[in-house]
Short mmCIF file of C-alpha atoms in Angstrom, two decimals:
data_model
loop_
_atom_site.label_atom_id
_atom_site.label_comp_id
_atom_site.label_asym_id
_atom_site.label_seq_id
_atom_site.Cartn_x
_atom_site.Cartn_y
_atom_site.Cartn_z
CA UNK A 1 4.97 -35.20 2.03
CA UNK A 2 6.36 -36.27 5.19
CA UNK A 3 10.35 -35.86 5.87
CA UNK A 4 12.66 -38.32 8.02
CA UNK A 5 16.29 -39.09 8.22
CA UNK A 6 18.01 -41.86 7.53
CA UNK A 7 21.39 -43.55 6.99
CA UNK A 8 22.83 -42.81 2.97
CA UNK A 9 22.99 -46.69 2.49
CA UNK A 10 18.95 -47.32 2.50
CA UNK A 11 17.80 -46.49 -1.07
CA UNK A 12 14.48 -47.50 -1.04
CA UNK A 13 10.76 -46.88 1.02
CA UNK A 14 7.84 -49.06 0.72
CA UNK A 15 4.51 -47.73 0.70
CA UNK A 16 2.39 -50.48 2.17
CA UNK A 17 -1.48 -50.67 1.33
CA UNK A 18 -2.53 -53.86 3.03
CA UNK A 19 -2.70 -54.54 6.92
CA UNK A 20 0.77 -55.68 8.07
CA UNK A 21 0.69 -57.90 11.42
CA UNK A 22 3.87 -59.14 11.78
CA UNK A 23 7.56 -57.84 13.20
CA UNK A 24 8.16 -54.58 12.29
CA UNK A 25 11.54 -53.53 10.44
CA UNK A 26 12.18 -50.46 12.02
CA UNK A 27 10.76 -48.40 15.01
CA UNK A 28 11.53 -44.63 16.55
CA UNK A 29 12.65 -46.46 19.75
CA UNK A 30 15.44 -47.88 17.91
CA UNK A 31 17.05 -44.54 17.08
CA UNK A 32 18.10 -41.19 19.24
CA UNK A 33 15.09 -39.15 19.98
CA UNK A 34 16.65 -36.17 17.83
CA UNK A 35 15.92 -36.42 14.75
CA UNK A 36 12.28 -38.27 15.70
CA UNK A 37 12.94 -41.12 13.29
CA UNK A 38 15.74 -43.32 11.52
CA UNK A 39 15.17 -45.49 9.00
CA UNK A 40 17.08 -48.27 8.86
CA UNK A 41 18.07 -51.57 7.40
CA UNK A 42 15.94 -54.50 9.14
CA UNK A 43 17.44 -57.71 9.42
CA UNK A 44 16.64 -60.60 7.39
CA UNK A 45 14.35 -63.83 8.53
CA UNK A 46 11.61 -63.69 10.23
CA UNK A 47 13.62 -63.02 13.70
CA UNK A 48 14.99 -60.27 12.49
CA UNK A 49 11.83 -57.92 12.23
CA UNK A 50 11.52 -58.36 8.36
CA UNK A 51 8.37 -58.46 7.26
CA UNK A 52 7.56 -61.59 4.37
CA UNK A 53 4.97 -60.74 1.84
CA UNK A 54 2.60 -63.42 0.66
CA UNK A 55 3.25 -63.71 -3.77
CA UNK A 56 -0.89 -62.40 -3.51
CA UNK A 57 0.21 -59.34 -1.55
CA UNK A 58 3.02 -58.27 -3.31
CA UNK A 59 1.24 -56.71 -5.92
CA UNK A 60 -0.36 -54.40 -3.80
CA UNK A 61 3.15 -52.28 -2.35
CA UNK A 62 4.45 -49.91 -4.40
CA UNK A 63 7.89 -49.64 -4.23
CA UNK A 64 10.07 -46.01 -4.75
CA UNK A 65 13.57 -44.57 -4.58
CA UNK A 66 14.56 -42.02 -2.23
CA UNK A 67 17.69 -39.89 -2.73
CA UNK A 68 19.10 -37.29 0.16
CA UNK A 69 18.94 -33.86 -1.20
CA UNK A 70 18.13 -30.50 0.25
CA UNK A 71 14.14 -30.03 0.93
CA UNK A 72 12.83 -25.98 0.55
CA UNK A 73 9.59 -26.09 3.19
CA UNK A 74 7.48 -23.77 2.87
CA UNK A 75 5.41 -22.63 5.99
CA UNK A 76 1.49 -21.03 5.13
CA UNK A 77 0.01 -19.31 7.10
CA UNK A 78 -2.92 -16.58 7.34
CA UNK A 79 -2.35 -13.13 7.17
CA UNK A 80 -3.55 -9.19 6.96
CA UNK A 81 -3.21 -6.30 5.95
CA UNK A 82 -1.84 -3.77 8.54
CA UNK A 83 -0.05 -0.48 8.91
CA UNK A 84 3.08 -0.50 10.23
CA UNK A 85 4.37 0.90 13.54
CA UNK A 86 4.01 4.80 13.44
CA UNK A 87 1.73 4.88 10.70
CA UNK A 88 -1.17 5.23 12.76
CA UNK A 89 -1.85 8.30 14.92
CA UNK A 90 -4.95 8.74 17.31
CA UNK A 91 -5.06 12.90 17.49
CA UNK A 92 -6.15 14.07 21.46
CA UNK A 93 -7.21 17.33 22.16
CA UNK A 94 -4.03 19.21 23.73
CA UNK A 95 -6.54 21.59 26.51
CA UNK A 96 -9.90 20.94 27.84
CA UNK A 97 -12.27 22.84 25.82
CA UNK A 98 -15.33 22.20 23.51
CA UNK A 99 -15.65 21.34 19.98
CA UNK A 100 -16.13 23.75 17.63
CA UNK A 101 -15.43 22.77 14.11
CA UNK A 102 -14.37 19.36 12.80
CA UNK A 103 -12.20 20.90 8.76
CA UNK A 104 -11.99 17.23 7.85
CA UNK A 105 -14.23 13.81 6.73
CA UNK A 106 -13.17 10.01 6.70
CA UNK A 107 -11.46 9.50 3.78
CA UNK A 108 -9.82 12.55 3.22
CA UNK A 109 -6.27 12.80 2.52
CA UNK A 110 -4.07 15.16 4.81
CA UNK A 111 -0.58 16.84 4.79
CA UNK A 112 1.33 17.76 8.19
CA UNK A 113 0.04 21.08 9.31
CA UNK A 114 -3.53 20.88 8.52
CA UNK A 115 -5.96 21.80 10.37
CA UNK A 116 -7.64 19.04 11.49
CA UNK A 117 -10.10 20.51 14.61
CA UNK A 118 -11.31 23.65 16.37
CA UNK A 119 -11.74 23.46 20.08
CA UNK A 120 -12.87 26.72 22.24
CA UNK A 121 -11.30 27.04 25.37
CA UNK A 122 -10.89 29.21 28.39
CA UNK A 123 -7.82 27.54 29.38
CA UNK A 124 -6.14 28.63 26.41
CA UNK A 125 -7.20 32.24 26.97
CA UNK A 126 -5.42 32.01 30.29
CA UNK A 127 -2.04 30.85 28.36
CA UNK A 128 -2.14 33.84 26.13
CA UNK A 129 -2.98 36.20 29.13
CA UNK A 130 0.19 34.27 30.64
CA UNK A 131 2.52 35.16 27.89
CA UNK A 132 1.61 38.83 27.38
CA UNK A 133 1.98 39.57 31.06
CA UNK A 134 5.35 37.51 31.07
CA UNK A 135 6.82 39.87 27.55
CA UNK A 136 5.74 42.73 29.77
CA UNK A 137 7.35 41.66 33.39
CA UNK A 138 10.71 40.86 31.10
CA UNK A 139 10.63 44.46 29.58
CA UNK A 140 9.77 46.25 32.79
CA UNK A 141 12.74 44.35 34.04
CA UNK A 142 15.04 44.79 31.36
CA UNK A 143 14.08 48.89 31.73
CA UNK A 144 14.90 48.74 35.31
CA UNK A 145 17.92 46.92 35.47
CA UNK A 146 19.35 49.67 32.59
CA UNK A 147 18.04 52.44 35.18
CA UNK A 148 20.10 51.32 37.78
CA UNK A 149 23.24 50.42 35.70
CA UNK A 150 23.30 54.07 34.55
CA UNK A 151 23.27 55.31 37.94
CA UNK A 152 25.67 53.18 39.30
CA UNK A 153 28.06 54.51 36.58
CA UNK A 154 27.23 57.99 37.60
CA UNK A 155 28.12 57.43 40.75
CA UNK A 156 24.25 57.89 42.55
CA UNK A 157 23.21 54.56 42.62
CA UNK A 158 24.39 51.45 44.71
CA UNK A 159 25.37 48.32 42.93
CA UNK A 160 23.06 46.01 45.04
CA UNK A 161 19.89 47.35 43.57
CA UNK A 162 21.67 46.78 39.95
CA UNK A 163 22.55 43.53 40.86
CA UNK A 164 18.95 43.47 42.28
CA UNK A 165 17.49 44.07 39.01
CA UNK A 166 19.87 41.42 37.32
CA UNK A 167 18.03 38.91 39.52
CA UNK A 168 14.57 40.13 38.33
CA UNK A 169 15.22 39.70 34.96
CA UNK A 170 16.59 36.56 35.01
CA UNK A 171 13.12 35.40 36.76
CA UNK A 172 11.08 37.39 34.48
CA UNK A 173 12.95 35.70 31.50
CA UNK A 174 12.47 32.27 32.95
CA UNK A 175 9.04 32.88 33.19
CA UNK A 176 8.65 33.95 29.67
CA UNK A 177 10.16 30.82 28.26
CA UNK A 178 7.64 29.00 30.68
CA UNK A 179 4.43 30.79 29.12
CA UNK A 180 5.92 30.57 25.24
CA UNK A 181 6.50 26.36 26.12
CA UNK A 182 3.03 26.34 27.64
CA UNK A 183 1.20 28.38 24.57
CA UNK A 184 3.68 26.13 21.85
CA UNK A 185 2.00 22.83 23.10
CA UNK A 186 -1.47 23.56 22.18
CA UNK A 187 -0.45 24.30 18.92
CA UNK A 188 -2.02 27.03 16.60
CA UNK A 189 -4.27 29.50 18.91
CA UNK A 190 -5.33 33.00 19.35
CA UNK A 191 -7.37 34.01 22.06
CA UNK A 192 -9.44 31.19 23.49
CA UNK A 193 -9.32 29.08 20.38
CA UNK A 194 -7.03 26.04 19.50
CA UNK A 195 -6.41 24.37 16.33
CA UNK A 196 -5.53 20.75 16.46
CA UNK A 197 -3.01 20.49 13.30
CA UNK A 198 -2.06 17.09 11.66
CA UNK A 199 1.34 16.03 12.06
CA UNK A 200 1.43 13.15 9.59
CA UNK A 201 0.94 12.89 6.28
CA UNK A 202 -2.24 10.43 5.89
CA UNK A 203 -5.97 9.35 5.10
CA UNK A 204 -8.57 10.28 8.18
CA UNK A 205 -9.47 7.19 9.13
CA UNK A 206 -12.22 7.34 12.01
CA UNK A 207 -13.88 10.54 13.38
CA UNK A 208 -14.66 10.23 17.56
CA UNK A 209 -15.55 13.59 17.96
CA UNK A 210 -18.70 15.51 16.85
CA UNK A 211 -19.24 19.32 17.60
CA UNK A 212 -20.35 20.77 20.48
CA UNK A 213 -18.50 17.75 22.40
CA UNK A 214 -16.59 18.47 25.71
CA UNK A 215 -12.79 17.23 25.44
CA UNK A 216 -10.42 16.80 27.52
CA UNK A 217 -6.77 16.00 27.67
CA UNK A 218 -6.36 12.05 28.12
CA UNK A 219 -9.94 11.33 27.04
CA UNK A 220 -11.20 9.76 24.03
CA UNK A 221 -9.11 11.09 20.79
CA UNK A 222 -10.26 12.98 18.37
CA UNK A 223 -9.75 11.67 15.15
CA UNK A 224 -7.61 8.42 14.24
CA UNK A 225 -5.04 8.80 11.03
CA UNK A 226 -3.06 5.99 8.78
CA UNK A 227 -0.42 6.97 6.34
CA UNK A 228 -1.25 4.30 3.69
CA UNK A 229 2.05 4.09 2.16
CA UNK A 230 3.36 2.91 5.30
CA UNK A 231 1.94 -0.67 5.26
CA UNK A 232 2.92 -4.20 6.04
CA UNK A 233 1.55 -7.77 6.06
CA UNK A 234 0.81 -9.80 9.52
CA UNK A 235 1.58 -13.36 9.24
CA UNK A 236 0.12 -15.72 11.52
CA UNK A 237 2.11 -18.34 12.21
CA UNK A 238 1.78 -21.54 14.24
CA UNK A 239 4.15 -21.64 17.41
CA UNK A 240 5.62 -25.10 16.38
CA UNK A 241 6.71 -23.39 12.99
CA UNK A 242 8.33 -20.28 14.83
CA UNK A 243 11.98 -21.69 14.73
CA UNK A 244 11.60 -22.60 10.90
CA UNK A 245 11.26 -18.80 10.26
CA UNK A 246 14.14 -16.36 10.17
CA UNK A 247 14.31 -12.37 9.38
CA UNK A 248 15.01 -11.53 5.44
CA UNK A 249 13.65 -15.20 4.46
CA UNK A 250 11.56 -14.94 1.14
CA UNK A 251 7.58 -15.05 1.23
CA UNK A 252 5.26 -15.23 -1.44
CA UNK A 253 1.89 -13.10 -0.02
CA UNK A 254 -1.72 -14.20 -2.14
CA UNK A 255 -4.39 -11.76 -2.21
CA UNK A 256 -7.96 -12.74 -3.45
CA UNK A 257 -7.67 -9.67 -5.82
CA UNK A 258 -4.84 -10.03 -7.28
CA UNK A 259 -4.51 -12.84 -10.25
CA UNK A 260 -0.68 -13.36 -9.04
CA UNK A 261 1.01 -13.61 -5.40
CA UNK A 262 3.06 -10.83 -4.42
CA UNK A 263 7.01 -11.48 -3.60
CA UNK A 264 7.92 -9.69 -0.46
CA UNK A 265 10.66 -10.60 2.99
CA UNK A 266 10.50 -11.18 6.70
CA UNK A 267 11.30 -8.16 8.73
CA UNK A 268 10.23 -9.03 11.79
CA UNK A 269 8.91 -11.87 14.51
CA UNK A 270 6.51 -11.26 17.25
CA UNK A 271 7.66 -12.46 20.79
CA UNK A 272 4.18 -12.64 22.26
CA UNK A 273 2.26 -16.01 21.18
CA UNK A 274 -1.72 -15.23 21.14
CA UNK A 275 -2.91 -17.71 24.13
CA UNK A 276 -5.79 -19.12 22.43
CA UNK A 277 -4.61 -19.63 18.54
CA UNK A 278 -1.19 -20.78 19.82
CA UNK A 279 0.23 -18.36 17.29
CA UNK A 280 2.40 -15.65 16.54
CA UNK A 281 2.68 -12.38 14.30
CA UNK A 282 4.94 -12.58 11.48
CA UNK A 283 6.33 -9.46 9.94
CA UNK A 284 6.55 -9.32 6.45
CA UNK A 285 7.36 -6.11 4.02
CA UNK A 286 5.95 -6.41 -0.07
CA UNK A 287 8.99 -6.04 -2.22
CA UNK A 288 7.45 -3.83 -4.57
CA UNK A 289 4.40 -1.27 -4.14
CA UNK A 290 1.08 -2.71 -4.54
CA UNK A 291 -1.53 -0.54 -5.69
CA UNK A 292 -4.98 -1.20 -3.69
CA UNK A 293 -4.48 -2.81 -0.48
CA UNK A 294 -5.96 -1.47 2.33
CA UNK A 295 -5.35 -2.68 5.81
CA UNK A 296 -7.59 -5.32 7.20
CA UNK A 297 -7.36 -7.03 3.70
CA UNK A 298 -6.80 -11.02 4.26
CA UNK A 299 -4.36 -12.66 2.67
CA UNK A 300 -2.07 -16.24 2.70
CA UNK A 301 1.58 -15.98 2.93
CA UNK A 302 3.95 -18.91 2.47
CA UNK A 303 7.32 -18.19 4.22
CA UNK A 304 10.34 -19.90 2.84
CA UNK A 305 11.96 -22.31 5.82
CA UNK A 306 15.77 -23.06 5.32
CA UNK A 307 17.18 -25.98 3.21
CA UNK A 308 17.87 -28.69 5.13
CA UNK A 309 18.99 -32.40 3.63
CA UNK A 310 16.74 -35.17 4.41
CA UNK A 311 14.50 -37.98 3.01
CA UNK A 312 11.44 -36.96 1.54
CA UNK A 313 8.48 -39.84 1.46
CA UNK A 314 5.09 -39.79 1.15
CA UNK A 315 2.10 -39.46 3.47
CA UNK A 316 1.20 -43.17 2.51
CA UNK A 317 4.72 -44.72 3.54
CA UNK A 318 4.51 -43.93 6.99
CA UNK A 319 2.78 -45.84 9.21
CA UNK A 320 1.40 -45.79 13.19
CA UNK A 321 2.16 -48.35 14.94
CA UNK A 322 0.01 -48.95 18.56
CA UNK A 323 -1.01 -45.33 17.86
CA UNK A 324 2.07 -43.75 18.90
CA UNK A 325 4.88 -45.25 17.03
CA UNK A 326 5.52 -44.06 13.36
CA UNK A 327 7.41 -46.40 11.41
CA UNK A 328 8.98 -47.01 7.57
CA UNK A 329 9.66 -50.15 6.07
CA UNK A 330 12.61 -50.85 3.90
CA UNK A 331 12.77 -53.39 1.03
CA UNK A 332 15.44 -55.42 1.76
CA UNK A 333 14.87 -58.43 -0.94
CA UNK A 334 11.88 -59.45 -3.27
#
C-alpha cells in the first residue's frame, strides 16, 4: 500500500487498468512539495483535466472508498544477534613474559576471579624485588627517625637530623605505595609468575594464545570473553527510514528457530550510516529472556513507525506519469 494526502472532501480513488491518454485530473506539480502529493478534485469537461471513459472501458476500473484514519507503518529490516556494549572483553597480558599455562577452553563458562592464564616473567620478579626492598627502606626509616626523636628528647641529639629522618620516611613511604601500585596491576603473582584473572562473568569465546607464546603488553590479547546474558539485537535499517524510528518504539524480532516473533523495544540509534549499504544500526532490547540465541544469529525485526493520518491506496491506483510524475485520479461522475 502506498500512502498520500489529500483534502477530507475527496471520498473516492480509482484504480485504473487500461492505458489512459488524455488530461490528467491531478498532478504533484499542482500541490506544495511537502507532503509529495495532493489529491484533489479535477474539474469537469474535457478542459478541465477530467478524464471521460468510453461505456467499453468502464468496466475495467475498479472503483473504492478511502476514509482518513491513522496508518501504524511498520519498518523491516535485517538484523543480528549481538552482545551489548561491555559484554565483550578481549583479556591482554598485563607484563611481557611467556606463556605458560592456558586453565581454560572455548566454551567454558567463567566467574570474575578465575584464573584464566599463566605467563612467566622476569619483569614481574623485578616488581616483587621492588616491593620487598621498598617494606625494608620504610622500616629502616621508620627505626631511624624514632632514634633520633629519642635523642632529641634527651637532650643529645639535634632536631635537624630528626627532621632529617621525617623526610626519609616520607620518601621511603612514597616509594612503597609506588612498588604495591606497580605489583597490584599485574594481578595475582609470586615470584616471576603472573596470573591473568577474569574480571567478568562469561563464556570464553576465542583463545589467541597457545603456550610457550611470547606476550607482550599492547600485543595481540589473550583470550576474548562474552557475558551471554548481556545481549541485544542489531537492526539494520535503511537511511531514508531513520526519521520514522524513535527510542522505546515497539518491535516485533523473528528468528528462524523460533515458531513465534519475539516482542522487544528500541533503545538505541546508530549515528554512523555504513557507506556502502546506506544503512544504519538499530538498537533493540528483547522484552523477555530468550533461551538459545547466540550472537551472530540473523533475524528480521519490524519496528513500529508513529501513527500518522493519511490516505491509504493501493499500489495499483497510483500511476507515473512521463516517468517522474505520480498521479491519482478521482471519480468525479459516472
Amino acid at each position: 500500500m502506498s500512502r498520500f494526502y489529500c483534502r477530507r472532501g475527496v471520498a473516492l480513488w480509482v484504480s485504473m487498468l487500461v492505458s489512459v491518454t488524455a488530461g490528467l485530473g491531478c498532478s504533484a506539480a499542482d500541490v506544495a512539495p511537502t507532503p509529495p502529493l495532493q489529491v484533489t478534485s479535477a474539474a469537469t469537461g474535457p478542459k478541465g483535466g477530467a478524464v471521460a471513459l468510453a461505456p467499453g472501458s468502464r468496466a475495467h476500473v475498479e472503483v473504492q472508498a478511502v476514509a482518513f484514519e491513522p496508518e501504524h507503518a511498520a519498518i523491516r529490516a535485517p538484523a543480528r544477534v549481538a552482545f551489548r556494549d561491555g559484554a565483550v572483553s578481549r583479556v591482554g597480558a598485563p607484563i611481557p613474559g611467556r606463556v605458560v599455562e592456558l586453565h581454560v577452553e572455548v566454551g567454558d563458562r567463567i566467574k570474575i576471579g578465575d584464573p584464566l592464564v599463566t605467563i612467566a616473567s622476569p619483569e614481574a620478579s623485578g616488581f616483587h624485588m621492588e616491593l620487598s626492598r621498598a617494606r625494608i627502606e620504610v622500616q629502616t626509616a621508620k627505626d631511624q627517625l624514632t632514634r633520633q626523636t629519642q635523642m632529641v628528647a634527651r637532650g643529645v641529639g639535634r632536631e635537624y637530623e630528626r627532621v632529617l629522618a621525617e623526610h626519609q620516611l616520607a620518601e621511603s613511604q612514597a616509594t612503597l605505595r609506588h612498588a604495591q601500585k606497580a605489583v597490584a596491576l599485574l594481578g595475582r603473582s609470586s615470584g616471576g609468575t603472573v596470573v591473568v584473572e577474569a574480571e567478568i562473568d562469561g563464556t570464553v569465546l576465542r583463545r589467541y594464545a597457545t603456550p610457550g607464546a611470547q606476550v607482550q603488553p599492547g600485543g595481540d590479547p589473550l583470550l576474548e570473553l562474552g557475558n551471554p546474558s548481556a545481549l541485544w539485537v542489531v537492526a539494520e535499517v535503511f537511511q531514508d527510514d531513520l526519521l520514522l524510528v524513535q527510542e522505546q518504539a515497539p518491535v516485533s524480532v523473528e528468528f528462524a528457530a523460533l515458531p513465534q516473533a519475539v516482542a522487544g523495544h528500541v533503545v538505541g540509534l546508530g549515528v554512523v550510516i555504513d557507506t556502502g549499504l546506506r544503512r544504519a544500526p538499530v538498537y533493540v532490547v528483547l522484552d523477555g529472556e530468550v533461551p538459545g540465541l547466540t550472537p551472530g544469529m540473523y533475524a528480521r525485526a519490524s519496528i513500529q513507525a508513529p501513527a500518522k493520518e493519511g490516505v491509504t491506496v493501493a499500489k495499483t491506483a497510483v500511476l507515473i506519469k512521463d516517468g517522474k510524475t505520480s498521479v491519482v485520479y478521482v471519480e468525479e461522475a459516472e
